[in-house]
PDB file of C-alpha atoms in Angstrom:
ATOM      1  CA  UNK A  20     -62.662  22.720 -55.586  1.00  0.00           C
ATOM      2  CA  UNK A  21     -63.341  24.575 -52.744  1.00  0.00           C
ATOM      3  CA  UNK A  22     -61.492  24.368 -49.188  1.00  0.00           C
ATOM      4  CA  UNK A  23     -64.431  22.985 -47.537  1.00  0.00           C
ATOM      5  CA  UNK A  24     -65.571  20.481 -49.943  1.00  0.00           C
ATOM      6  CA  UNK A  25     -61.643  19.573 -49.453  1.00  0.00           C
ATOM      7  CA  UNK A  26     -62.076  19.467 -45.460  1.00  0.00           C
ATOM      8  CA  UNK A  27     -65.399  17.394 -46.142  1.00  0.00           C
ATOM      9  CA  UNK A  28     -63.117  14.987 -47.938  1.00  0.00           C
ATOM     10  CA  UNK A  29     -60.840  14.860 -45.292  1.00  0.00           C
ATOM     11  CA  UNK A  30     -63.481  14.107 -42.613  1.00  0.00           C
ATOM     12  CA  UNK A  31     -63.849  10.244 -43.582  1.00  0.00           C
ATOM     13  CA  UNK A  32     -60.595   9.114 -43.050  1.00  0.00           C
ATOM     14  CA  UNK A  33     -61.120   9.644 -39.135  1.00  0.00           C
ATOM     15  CA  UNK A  34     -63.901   7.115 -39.039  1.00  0.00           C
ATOM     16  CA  UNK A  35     -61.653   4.269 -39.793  1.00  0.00           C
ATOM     17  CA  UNK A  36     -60.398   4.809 -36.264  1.00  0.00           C
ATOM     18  CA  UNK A  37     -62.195   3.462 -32.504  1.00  0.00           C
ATOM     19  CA  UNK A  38     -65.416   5.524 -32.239  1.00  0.00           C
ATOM     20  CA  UNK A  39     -64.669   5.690 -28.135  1.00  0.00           C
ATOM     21  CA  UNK A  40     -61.203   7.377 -28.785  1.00  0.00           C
ATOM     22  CA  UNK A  41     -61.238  10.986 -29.511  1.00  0.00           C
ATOM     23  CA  UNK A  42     -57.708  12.706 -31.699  1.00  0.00           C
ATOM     24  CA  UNK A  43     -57.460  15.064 -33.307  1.00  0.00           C
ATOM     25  CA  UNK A  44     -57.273  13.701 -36.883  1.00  0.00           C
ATOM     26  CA  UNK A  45     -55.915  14.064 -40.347  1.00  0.00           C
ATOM     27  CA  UNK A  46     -57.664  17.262 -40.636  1.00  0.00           C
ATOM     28  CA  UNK A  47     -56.256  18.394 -37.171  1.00  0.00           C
ATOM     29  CA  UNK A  48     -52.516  17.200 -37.780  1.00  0.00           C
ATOM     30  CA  UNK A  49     -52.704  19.614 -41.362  1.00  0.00           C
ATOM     31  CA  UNK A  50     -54.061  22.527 -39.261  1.00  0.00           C
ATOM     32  CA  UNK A  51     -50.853  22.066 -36.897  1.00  0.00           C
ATOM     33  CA  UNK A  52     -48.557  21.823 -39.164  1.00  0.00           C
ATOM     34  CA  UNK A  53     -49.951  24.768 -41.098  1.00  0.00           C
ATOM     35  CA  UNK A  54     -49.181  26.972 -38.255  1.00  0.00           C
ATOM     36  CA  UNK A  55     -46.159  25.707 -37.821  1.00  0.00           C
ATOM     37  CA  UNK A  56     -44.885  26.332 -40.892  1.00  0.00           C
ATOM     38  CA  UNK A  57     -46.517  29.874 -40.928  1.00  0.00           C
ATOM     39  CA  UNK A  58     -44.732  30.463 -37.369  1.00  0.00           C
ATOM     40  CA  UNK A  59     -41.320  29.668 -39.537  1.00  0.00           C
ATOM     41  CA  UNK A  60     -41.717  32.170 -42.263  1.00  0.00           C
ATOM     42  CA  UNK A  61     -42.659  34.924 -39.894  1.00  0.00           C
ATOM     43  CA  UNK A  62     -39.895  34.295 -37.630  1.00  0.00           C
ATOM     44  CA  UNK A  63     -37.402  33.797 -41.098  1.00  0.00           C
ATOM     45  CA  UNK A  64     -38.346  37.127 -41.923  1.00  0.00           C
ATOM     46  CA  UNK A  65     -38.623  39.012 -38.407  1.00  0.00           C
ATOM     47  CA  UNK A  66     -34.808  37.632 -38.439  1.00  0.00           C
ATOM     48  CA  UNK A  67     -34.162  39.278 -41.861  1.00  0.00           C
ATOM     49  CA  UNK A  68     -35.811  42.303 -40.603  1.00  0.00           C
ATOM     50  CA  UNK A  69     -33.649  42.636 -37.934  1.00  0.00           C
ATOM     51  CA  UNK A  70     -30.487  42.204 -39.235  1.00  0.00           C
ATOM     52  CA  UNK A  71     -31.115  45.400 -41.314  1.00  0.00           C
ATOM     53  CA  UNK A  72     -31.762  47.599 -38.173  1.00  0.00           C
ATOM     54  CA  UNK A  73     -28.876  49.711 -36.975  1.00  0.00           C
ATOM     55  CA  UNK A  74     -28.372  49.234 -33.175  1.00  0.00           C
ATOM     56  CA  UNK A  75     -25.570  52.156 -33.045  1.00  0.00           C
ATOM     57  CA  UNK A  76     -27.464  54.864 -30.625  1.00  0.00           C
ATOM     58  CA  UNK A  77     -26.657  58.328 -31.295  1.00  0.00           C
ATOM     59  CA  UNK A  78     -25.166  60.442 -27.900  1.00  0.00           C
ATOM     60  CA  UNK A  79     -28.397  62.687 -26.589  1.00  0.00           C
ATOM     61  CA  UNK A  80     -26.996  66.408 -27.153  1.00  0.00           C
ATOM     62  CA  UNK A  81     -29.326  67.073 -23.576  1.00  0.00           C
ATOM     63  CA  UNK A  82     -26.888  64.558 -21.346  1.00  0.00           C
ATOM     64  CA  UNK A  83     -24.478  66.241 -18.824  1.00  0.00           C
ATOM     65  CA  UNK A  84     -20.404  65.098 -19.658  1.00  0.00           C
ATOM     66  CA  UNK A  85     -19.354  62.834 -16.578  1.00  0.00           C
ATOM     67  CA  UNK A  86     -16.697  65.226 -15.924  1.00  0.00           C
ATOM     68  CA  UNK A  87     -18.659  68.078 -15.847  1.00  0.00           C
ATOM     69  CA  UNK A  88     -21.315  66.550 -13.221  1.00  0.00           C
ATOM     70  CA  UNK A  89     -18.746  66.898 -10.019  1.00  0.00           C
ATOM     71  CA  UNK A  90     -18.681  70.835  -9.077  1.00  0.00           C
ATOM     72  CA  UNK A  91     -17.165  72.363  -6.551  1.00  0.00           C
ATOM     73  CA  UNK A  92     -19.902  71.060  -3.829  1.00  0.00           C
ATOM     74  CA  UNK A  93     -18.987  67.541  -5.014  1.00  0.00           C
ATOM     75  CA  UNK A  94     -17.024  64.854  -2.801  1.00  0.00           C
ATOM     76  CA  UNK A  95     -14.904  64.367  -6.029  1.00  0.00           C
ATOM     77  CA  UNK A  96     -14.150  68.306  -6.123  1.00  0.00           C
ATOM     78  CA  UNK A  97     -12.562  68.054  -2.591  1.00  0.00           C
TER      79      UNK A  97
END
């Protein structure tokens, strides 16, 4: 069967309800909770992703020691 012969399917079940009142339906109800369950697994495995990455940051070999930043000119030198 194919997913829109499925949707057609679907589509009756909405006009058992008040003609004058619009929702969003059966067919709108499984599109939100398809999302929603597609937002869970991506954010299940961004999580898992994460926990593998190593935060520790390596010291840049270009950065100037504290100590050695106050020369002679410095207020801390006098």
């Amino acid at each position: 069967m194919y997913a829109t012969q499925a949707l057609t399917d679907l589509v009756p079940l909405a006009a058992e309800l008040d003609k004058n009142k619009v929702t969003p339906g059966v067919l709108g109800f499984i599109v939100f909770a398809a999302l929603a369950v597609g937002v869970w697994l991506l954010m299940k495995s961004m999580n898992r992703h994460m926990g593998k990455v190593d935060f520790e940051e390596a010291p840049d070999p270009d950065a100037v020691p504290a100590g050695a930043a106050a020369g002679p000119g410095s207020a801390k030198g006098k």
